[in-house]
Tab-separated table of C-alpha atoms in Angstrom:
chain	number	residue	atom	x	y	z
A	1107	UNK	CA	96.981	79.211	84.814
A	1108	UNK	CA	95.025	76.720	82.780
A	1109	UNK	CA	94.287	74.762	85.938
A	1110	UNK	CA	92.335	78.052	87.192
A	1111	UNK	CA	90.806	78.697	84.261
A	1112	UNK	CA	89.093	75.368	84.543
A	1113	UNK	CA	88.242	75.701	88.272
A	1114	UNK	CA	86.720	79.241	87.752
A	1115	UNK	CA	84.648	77.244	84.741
A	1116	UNK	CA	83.739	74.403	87.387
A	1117	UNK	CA	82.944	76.920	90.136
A	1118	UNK	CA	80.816	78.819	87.452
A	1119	UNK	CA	79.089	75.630	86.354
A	1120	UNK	CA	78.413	75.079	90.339
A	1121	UNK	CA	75.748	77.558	90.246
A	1122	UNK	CA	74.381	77.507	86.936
A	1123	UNK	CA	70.664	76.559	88.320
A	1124	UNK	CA	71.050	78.923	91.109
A	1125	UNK	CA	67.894	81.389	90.991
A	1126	UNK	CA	68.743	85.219	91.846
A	1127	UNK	CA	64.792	85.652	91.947
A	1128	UNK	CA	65.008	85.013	95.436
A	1129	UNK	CA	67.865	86.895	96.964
A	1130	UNK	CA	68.054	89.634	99.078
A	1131	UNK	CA	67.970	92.776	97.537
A	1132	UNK	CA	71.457	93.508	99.593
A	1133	UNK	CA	72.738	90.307	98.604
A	1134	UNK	CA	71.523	90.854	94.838
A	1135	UNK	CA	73.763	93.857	94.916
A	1136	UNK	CA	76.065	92.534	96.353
A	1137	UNK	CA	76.497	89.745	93.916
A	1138	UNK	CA	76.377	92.193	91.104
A	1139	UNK	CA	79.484	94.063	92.288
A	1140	UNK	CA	81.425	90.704	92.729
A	1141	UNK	CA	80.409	89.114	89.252
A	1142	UNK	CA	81.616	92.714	87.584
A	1143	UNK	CA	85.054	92.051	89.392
A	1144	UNK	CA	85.349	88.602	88.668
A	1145	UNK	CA	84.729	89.464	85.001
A	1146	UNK	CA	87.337	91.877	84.877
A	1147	UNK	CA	90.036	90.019	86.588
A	1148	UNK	CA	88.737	87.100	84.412
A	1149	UNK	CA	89.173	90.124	81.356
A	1150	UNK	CA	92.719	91.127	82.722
A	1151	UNK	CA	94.159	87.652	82.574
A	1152	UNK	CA	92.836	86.598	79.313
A	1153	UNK	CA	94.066	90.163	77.891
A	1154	UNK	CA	97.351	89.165	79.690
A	1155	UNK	CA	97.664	86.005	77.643
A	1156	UNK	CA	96.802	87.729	74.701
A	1157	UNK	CA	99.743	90.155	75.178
A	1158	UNK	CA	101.970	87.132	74.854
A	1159	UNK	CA	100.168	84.895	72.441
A	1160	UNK	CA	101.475	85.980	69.058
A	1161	UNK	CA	103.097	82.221	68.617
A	1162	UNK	CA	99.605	80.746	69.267
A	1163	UNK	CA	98.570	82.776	65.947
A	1164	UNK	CA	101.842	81.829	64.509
A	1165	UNK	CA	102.010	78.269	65.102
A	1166	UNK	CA	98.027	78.282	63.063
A	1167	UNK	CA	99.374	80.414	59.980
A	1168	UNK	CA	97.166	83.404	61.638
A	1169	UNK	CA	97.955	86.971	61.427
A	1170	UNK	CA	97.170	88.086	64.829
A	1171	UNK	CA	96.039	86.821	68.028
A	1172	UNK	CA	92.587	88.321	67.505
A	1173	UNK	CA	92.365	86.669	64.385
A	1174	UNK	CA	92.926	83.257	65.739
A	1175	UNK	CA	90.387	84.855	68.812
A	1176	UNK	CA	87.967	85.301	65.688
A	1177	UNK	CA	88.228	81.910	64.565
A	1178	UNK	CA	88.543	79.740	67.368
A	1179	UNK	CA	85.821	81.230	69.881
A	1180	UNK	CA	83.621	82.780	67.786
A	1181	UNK	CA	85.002	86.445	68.670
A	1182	UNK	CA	83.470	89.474	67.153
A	1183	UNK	CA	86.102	90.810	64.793
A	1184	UNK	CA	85.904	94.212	65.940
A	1185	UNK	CA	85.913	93.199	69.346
A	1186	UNK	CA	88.688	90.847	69.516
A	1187	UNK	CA	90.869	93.546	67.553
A	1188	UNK	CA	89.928	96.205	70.156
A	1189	UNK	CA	91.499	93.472	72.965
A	1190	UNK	CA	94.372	93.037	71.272
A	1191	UNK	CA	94.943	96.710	71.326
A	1192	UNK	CA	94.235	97.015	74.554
A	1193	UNK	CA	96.372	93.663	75.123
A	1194	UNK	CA	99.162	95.709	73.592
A	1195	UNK	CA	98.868	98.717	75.530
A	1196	UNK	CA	98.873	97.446	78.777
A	1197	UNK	CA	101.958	94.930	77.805
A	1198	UNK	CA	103.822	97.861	76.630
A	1199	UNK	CA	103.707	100.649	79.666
A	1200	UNK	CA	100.799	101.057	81.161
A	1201	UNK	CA	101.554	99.736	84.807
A	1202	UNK	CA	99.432	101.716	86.546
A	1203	UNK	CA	96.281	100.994	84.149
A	1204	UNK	CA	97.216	97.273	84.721
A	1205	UNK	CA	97.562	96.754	87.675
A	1206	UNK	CA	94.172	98.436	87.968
A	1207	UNK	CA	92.745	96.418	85.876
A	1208	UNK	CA	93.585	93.559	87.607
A	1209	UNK	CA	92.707	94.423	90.748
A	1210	UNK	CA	89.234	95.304	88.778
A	1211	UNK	CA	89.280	98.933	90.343
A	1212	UNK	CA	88.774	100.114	86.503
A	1213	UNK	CA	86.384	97.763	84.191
A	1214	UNK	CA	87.469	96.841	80.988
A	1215	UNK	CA	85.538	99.602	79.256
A	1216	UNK	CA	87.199	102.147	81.440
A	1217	UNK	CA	90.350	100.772	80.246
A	1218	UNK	CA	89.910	101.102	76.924
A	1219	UNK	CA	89.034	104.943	77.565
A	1220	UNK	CA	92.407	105.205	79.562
A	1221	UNK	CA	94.334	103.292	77.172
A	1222	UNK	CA	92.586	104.927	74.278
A	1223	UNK	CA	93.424	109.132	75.846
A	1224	UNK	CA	96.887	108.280	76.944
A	1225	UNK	CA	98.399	106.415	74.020
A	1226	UNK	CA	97.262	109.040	72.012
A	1227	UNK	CA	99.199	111.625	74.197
A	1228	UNK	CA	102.078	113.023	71.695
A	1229	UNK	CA	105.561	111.654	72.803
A	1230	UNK	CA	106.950	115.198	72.953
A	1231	UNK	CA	104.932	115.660	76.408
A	1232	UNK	CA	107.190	113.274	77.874
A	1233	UNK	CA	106.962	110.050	79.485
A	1234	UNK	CA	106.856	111.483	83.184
A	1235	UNK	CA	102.900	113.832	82.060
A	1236	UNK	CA	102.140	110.231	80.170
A	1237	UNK	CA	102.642	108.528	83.009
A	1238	UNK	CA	100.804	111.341	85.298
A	1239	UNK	CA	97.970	111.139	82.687
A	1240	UNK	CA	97.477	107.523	82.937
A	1241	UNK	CA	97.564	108.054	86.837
A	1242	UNK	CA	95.208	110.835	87.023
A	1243	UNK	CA	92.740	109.107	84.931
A	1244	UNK	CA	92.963	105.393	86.725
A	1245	UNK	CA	92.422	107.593	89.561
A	1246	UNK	CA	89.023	109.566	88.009
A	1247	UNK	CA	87.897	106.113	86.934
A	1248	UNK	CA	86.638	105.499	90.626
A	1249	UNK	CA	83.840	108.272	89.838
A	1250	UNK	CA	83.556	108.501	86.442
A	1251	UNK	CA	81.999	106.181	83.924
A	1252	UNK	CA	83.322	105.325	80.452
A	1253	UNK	CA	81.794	108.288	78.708
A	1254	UNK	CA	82.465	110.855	81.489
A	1255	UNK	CA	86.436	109.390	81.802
A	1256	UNK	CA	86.186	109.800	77.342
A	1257	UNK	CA	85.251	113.770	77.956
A	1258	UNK	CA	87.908	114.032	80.904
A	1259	UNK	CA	90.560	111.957	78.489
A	1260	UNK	CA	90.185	114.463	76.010
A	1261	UNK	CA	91.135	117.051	78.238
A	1262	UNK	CA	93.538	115.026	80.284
A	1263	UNK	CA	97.183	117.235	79.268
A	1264	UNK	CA	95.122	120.256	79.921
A	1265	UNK	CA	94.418	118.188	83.513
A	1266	UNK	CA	98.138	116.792	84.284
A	1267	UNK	CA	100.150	119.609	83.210
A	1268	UNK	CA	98.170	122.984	82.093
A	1269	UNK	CA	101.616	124.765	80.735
A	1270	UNK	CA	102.869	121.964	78.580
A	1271	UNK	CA	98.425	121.665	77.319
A	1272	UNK	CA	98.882	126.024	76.367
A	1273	UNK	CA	102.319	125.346	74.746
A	1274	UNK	CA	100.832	122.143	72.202
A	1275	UNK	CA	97.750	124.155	71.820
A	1276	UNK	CA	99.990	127.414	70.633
A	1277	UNK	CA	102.001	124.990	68.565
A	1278	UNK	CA	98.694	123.078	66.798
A	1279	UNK	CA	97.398	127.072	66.647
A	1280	UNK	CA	100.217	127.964	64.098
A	1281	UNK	CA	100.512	124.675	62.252
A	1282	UNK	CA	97.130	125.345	61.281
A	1283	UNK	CA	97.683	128.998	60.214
A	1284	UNK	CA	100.885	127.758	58.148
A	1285	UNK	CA	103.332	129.014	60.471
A	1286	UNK	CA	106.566	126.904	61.628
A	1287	UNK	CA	106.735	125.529	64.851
């Protein structure tokens, strides 16, 4: 994995003095798609190592991975802490949101929003309308940007499974008037 790393980094360096001034408009575009999936499989695999990097942080006396991220590149706090989540989510079910990640047919921003909506999805729904959430949104990521997929995420239980959405919404209903579930 390293040894890609650097050949990405040489490839990268191959065409540092390349001017896009004079491109095609077509092949502009075209470039502009690519470099967004190239940055999010290049996202995918460092969130990947992330995911498995807790001894890294150990071996340095840090807390977290993100806070050796912070320290060692430079790393926005609040931005290596949100990759780390997101790190986490993916390592720890979200196959579908993964795997679409790496094949970069969600960016990393409509990950977060995914990740974000369905790991906030009560356990009581059960795993299968998690797992149709994560789904249905992955699958509303191919026309929706990040704020769009945030406003269908909300709604998402209400999406998957409409009966189990009117039964939590009956339940929150009465918690909030004092009554008992």
């Amino acid at each position: 994995m390293v040894d890609t790393a650097l050949t990405v980094h040489e490839m990268l360096k191959s065409v540092a003095d390349v001017n896009p001034t004079f491109m095609a408009t077509s092949d502009k575009a075209a470039a502009l798609r690519e470099l967004v999936a190239v940055e999010t499989r290049a996202a995918e695999l460092r969130l990947r190592v992330m995911a498995s990097a807790g001894d890294v942080a150990d071996d340095e006396g840090f807390r977290s991975i993100a806070t050796w991220m912070v320290h060692h590149t430079q790393t926005r706090r609040s931005d290596a802490a949100a990759d780390l989540r997101l790190a986490e989510s993916l390592d720890r079910g979200r196959p579908v949101l993964a795997r679409a990640l790496r094949e970069a047919r969600v960016n990393l921003s409509q990950a977060r929003v995914i990740a974000q909506y369905v790991d906030e999805l009560p356990i009581r729904v059960g795993v299968d309308v998690i797992a149709q959430a994560e789904a249905k949104l992955v699958e509303l990521a191919g026309e929706h940007d990040p704020s769009e997929l945030a406003r269908l995420g909300r709604r998402i239980l209400e999406i998957v499974d409409p009966l189990r959405f009117e039964a939590e919404e009956a339940e929150h209903r009465g918690s909030e008037l004092g009554e008992l579930p």
